[in-house]
Amino acid sequence: RGVAPKAFIEEAVSEAHLKSVMKSRDRLSRRVAILTGREQRRLTEAHVTSDELRKVKAVKDKLETLCKELRRQNLTIMENAKEVSEADDARRKDLGDKFNATIEDVTAKLAEQAEQRTAQMAENDDLRTKLGSLLEKFDQQEQANNARFAAKDIEV
C-alpha cells in the first residue's frame, strides 16, 4: 500500500488539478463569451457609427454645396444691388440737375419779369406825369377858350 497512496494522491491531485483546470476553462469560456458579446456590440456600434458618419459627411457635403451656392447668389445680389444703387444715384443726380436748371430758369424769368414790371412802373409814372401835364394844359386851354367865348359873348 505504500505505492497506492502515492498513486492515490497523484490521482487525487490529478483530479483536483483537472477540476481546477476545468473550472478555469469554464471561467475562461464564460469570460470569452462575455468578451465575444462585448466585441459583437462594439462591432455593431462601430457599424452604426460608421453609417452615421457617412450620413453626417453626406449632409456636410450637401451643406457645403448649399453654402457655396448661397455665397454665389449673395454675391450676385450684392452686385445687382450695387448696380441698382448706382443707377438710382445717377437718376437722382439727373433729376437734381434738371430741378436746379428749372429753378435757375424760373429765377431768371422772375428777375426778368421784375425788371419789366419796374420798367412798366417807371413808364406808367412817366405817362401819369405827362397825362397830368396834358390835363393841366387842357384845363388851361378850356379856361382860355371859356374866357374867349365869354369875351365874344360880351362883345356880341
mmCIF file of C-alpha atoms in Angstrom:
data_model
loop_
_atom_site.group_PDB
_atom_site.id
_atom_site.type_symbol
_atom_site.label_atom_id
_atom_site.label_comp_id
_atom_site.label_asym_id
_atom_site.label_seq_id
_atom_site.Cartn_x
_atom_site.Cartn_y
_atom_site.Cartn_z
ATOM 1 C CA ARG A 1 0.000 0.000 0.000
ATOM 2 C CA GLY A 2 2.842 2.454 0.121
ATOM 3 C CA VAL A 3 2.697 2.883 -3.579
ATOM 4 C CA ALA A 4 -1.025 3.006 -3.609
ATOM 5 C CA PRO A 5 -1.355 6.194 -1.574
ATOM 6 C CA LYS A 6 1.131 7.861 -3.827
ATOM 7 C CA ALA A 7 -0.879 6.817 -6.841
ATOM 8 C CA PHE A 8 -3.982 7.764 -4.995
ATOM 9 C CA ILE A 9 -2.533 11.142 -4.134
ATOM 10 C CA GLU A 10 -1.343 11.596 -7.674
ATOM 11 C CA GLU A 11 -4.740 10.579 -8.923
ATOM 12 C CA ALA A 12 -6.429 12.892 -6.397
ATOM 13 C CA VAL A 13 -4.031 15.701 -7.288
ATOM 14 C CA SER A 14 -4.625 14.949 -10.919
ATOM 15 C CA GLU A 15 -8.378 15.024 -10.392
ATOM 16 C CA ALA A 16 -8.127 18.188 -8.324
ATOM 17 C CA HIS A 17 -5.873 19.709 -10.942
ATOM 18 C CA LEU A 18 -8.301 18.562 -13.632
ATOM 19 C CA LYS A 19 -11.229 20.050 -11.727
ATOM 20 C CA SER A 20 -9.247 23.268 -11.256
ATOM 21 C CA VAL A 21 -8.358 23.352 -14.929
ATOM 22 C CA MET A 22 -11.984 22.608 -15.825
ATOM 23 C CA LYS A 23 -13.161 25.449 -13.555
ATOM 24 C CA SER A 24 -10.576 27.739 -15.132
ATOM 25 C CA ARG A 25 -11.696 26.592 -18.563
ATOM 26 C CA ASP A 26 -15.354 27.233 -17.642
ATOM 27 C CA ARG A 27 -14.444 30.639 -16.222
ATOM 28 C CA LEU A 28 -12.410 31.428 -19.304
ATOM 29 C CA SER A 29 -15.238 30.181 -21.563
ATOM 30 C CA ARG A 30 -17.693 32.461 -19.787
ATOM 31 C CA ARG A 31 -15.168 35.284 -19.959
ATOM 32 C CA VAL A 32 -14.681 34.592 -23.711
ATOM 33 C CA ALA A 33 -18.461 34.537 -24.196
ATOM 34 C CA ILE A 34 -18.774 37.901 -22.360
ATOM 35 C CA LEU A 35 -15.889 39.392 -24.337
ATOM 36 C CA THR A 36 -17.300 37.990 -27.580
ATOM 37 C CA GLY A 37 -20.658 39.598 -26.756
ATOM 38 C CA ARG A 38 -18.951 42.888 -25.998
ATOM 39 C CA GLU A 39 -16.956 42.644 -29.226
ATOM 40 C CA GLN A 40 -20.177 41.991 -31.186
ATOM 41 C CA ARG A 41 -21.840 45.001 -29.562
ATOM 42 C CA ARG A 42 -18.809 47.129 -30.291
ATOM 43 C CA LEU A 43 -18.722 45.911 -33.889
ATOM 44 C CA THR A 44 -22.431 46.703 -34.207
ATOM 45 C CA GLU A 45 -21.853 50.116 -32.625
ATOM 46 C CA ALA A 46 -18.881 50.679 -34.954
ATOM 47 C CA HIS A 47 -21.057 49.764 -37.943
ATOM 48 C CA VAL A 48 -23.832 52.106 -36.761
ATOM 49 C CA THR A 49 -21.281 54.839 -36.052
ATOM 50 C CA SER A 50 -19.751 54.299 -39.486
ATOM 51 C CA ASP A 51 -23.200 54.624 -41.097
ATOM 52 C CA GLU A 52 -23.909 57.761 -39.068
ATOM 53 C CA LEU A 53 -20.504 59.161 -40.048
ATOM 54 C CA ARG A 54 -21.284 58.549 -43.749
ATOM 55 C CA LYS A 55 -24.637 60.286 -43.304
ATOM 56 C CA VAL A 56 -23.012 63.212 -41.474
ATOM 57 C CA LYS A 57 -20.387 63.505 -44.224
ATOM 58 C CA ALA A 58 -23.130 63.459 -46.870
ATOM 59 C CA VAL A 59 -25.044 66.179 -45.006
ATOM 60 C CA LYS A 60 -21.811 68.156 -44.584
ATOM 61 C CA ASP A 61 -21.066 67.886 -48.315
ATOM 62 C CA LYS A 62 -24.622 68.977 -49.132
ATOM 63 C CA LEU A 63 -24.358 71.916 -46.705
ATOM 64 C CA GLU A 64 -21.016 72.950 -48.201
ATOM 65 C CA THR A 65 -22.553 72.845 -51.677
ATOM 66 C CA LEU A 66 -25.523 74.901 -50.466
ATOM 67 C CA CYS A 67 -23.177 77.373 -48.760
ATOM 68 C CA LYS A 68 -21.190 77.812 -51.975
ATOM 69 C CA GLU A 69 -24.424 78.357 -53.914
ATOM 70 C CA LEU A 70 -25.649 80.796 -51.251
ATOM 71 C CA ARG A 71 -22.359 82.731 -51.400
ATOM 72 C CA ARG A 72 -22.611 82.880 -55.194
ATOM 73 C CA GLN A 73 -26.217 84.086 -55.037
ATOM 74 C CA ASN A 74 -25.332 86.585 -52.308
ATOM 75 C CA LEU A 75 -22.503 87.954 -54.468
ATOM 76 C CA THR A 76 -24.879 88.249 -57.432
ATOM 77 C CA ILE A 77 -27.476 90.003 -55.277
ATOM 78 C CA MET A 78 -24.848 92.392 -53.894
ATOM 79 C CA GLU A 79 -23.638 93.197 -57.426
ATOM 80 C CA ASN A 80 -27.221 93.767 -58.597
ATOM 81 C CA ALA A 81 -27.950 95.939 -55.568
ATOM 82 C CA LYS A 82 -24.820 97.972 -56.287
ATOM 83 C CA GLU A 83 -25.838 98.424 -59.925
ATOM 84 C CA VAL A 84 -29.363 99.445 -58.920
ATOM 85 C CA SER A 85 -27.984 101.830 -56.298
ATOM 86 C CA GLU A 86 -25.613 103.390 -58.824
ATOM 87 C CA ALA A 87 -28.440 103.720 -61.368
ATOM 88 C CA ASP A 88 -30.665 105.303 -58.694
ATOM 89 C CA ASP A 89 -27.875 107.691 -57.729
ATOM 90 C CA ALA A 90 -27.365 108.669 -61.390
ATOM 91 C CA ARG A 91 -31.117 109.142 -61.879
ATOM 92 C CA ARG A 92 -31.331 111.201 -58.668
ATOM 93 C CA LYS A 93 -28.396 113.332 -59.827
ATOM 94 C CA ASP A 94 -30.041 113.874 -63.230
ATOM 95 C CA LEU A 95 -33.308 114.826 -61.564
ATOM 96 C CA GLY A 96 -31.450 117.142 -59.199
ATOM 97 C CA ASP A 97 -29.601 118.748 -62.101
ATOM 98 C CA LYS A 98 -32.849 119.194 -64.042
ATOM 99 C CA PHE A 99 -34.569 120.596 -60.962
ATOM 100 C CA ASN A 100 -31.728 123.044 -60.362
ATOM 101 C CA ALA A 101 -31.747 124.077 -64.035
ATOM 102 C CA THR A 102 -35.522 124.608 -63.847
ATOM 103 C CA ILE A 103 -35.146 126.645 -60.654
ATOM 104 C CA GLU A 104 -32.456 128.760 -62.321
ATOM 105 C CA ASP A 105 -34.713 129.274 -65.369
ATOM 106 C CA VAL A 106 -37.652 130.279 -63.169
ATOM 107 C CA THR A 107 -35.415 132.578 -61.118
ATOM 108 C CA ALA A 108 -34.106 134.211 -64.308
ATOM 109 C CA LYS A 109 -37.641 134.637 -65.671
ATOM 110 C CA LEU A 110 -38.827 136.112 -62.352
ATOM 111 C CA ALA A 111 -35.896 138.543 -62.370
ATOM 112 C CA GLU A 112 -36.677 139.477 -65.979
ATOM 113 C CA GLN A 113 -40.351 139.977 -65.113
ATOM 114 C CA ALA A 114 -39.363 142.107 -62.094
ATOM 115 C CA GLU A 115 -37.224 144.267 -64.383
ATOM 116 C CA GLN A 116 -40.115 144.538 -66.845
ATOM 117 C CA ARG A 117 -42.505 145.484 -64.013
ATOM 118 C CA THR A 118 -40.060 148.094 -62.778
ATOM 119 C CA ALA A 119 -39.722 149.477 -66.310
ATOM 120 C CA GLN A 120 -43.531 149.472 -66.751
ATOM 121 C CA MET A 121 -43.961 151.195 -63.400
ATOM 122 C CA ALA A 122 -41.456 153.858 -64.462
ATOM 123 C CA GLU A 123 -43.210 154.203 -67.820
ATOM 124 C CA ASN A 124 -46.598 154.404 -66.026
ATOM 125 C CA ASP A 125 -45.242 157.102 -63.714
ATOM 126 C CA ASP A 126 -43.912 158.982 -66.735
ATOM 127 C CA LEU A 127 -47.253 158.603 -68.552
ATOM 128 C CA ARG A 128 -49.145 159.774 -65.421
ATOM 129 C CA THR A 129 -46.918 162.795 -65.240
ATOM 130 C CA LYS A 130 -47.477 163.540 -68.969
ATOM 131 C CA LEU A 131 -51.233 162.917 -68.579
ATOM 132 C CA GLY A 132 -51.310 165.232 -65.594
ATOM 133 C CA SER A 133 -49.424 167.815 -67.612
ATOM 134 C CA LEU A 134 -51.787 167.380 -70.596
ATOM 135 C CA LEU A 135 -54.856 167.626 -68.355
ATOM 136 C CA GLU A 136 -53.451 170.775 -66.850
ATOM 137 C CA LYS A 137 -52.816 172.211 -70.323
ATOM 138 C CA PHE A 138 -56.318 171.143 -71.390
ATOM 139 C CA ASP A 139 -57.827 172.807 -68.326
ATOM 140 C CA GLN A 140 -55.832 175.940 -69.077
ATOM 141 C CA GLN A 141 -56.927 175.911 -72.720
ATOM 142 C CA GLU A 142 -60.521 175.281 -71.710
ATOM 143 C CA GLN A 143 -60.366 178.182 -69.294
ATOM 144 C CA ALA A 144 -58.756 180.292 -72.006
ATOM 145 C CA ASN A 145 -61.447 179.210 -74.503
ATOM 146 C CA ASN A 146 -64.200 179.838 -71.983
ATOM 147 C CA ALA A 147 -62.723 183.259 -71.359
ATOM 148 C CA ARG A 148 -62.634 183.978 -75.119
ATOM 149 C CA PHE A 149 -66.185 182.732 -75.544
ATOM 150 C CA ALA A 150 -67.277 184.798 -72.621
ATOM 151 C CA ALA A 151 -65.475 187.793 -74.102
ATOM 152 C CA LYS A 152 -67.091 187.134 -77.501
ATOM 153 C CA ASP A 153 -70.463 186.710 -75.819
ATOM 154 C CA ILE A 154 -69.925 190.005 -74.115
ATOM 155 C CA GLU A 155 -68.987 191.578 -77.427
ATOM 156 C CA VAL A 156 -71.946 190.201 -79.103
#
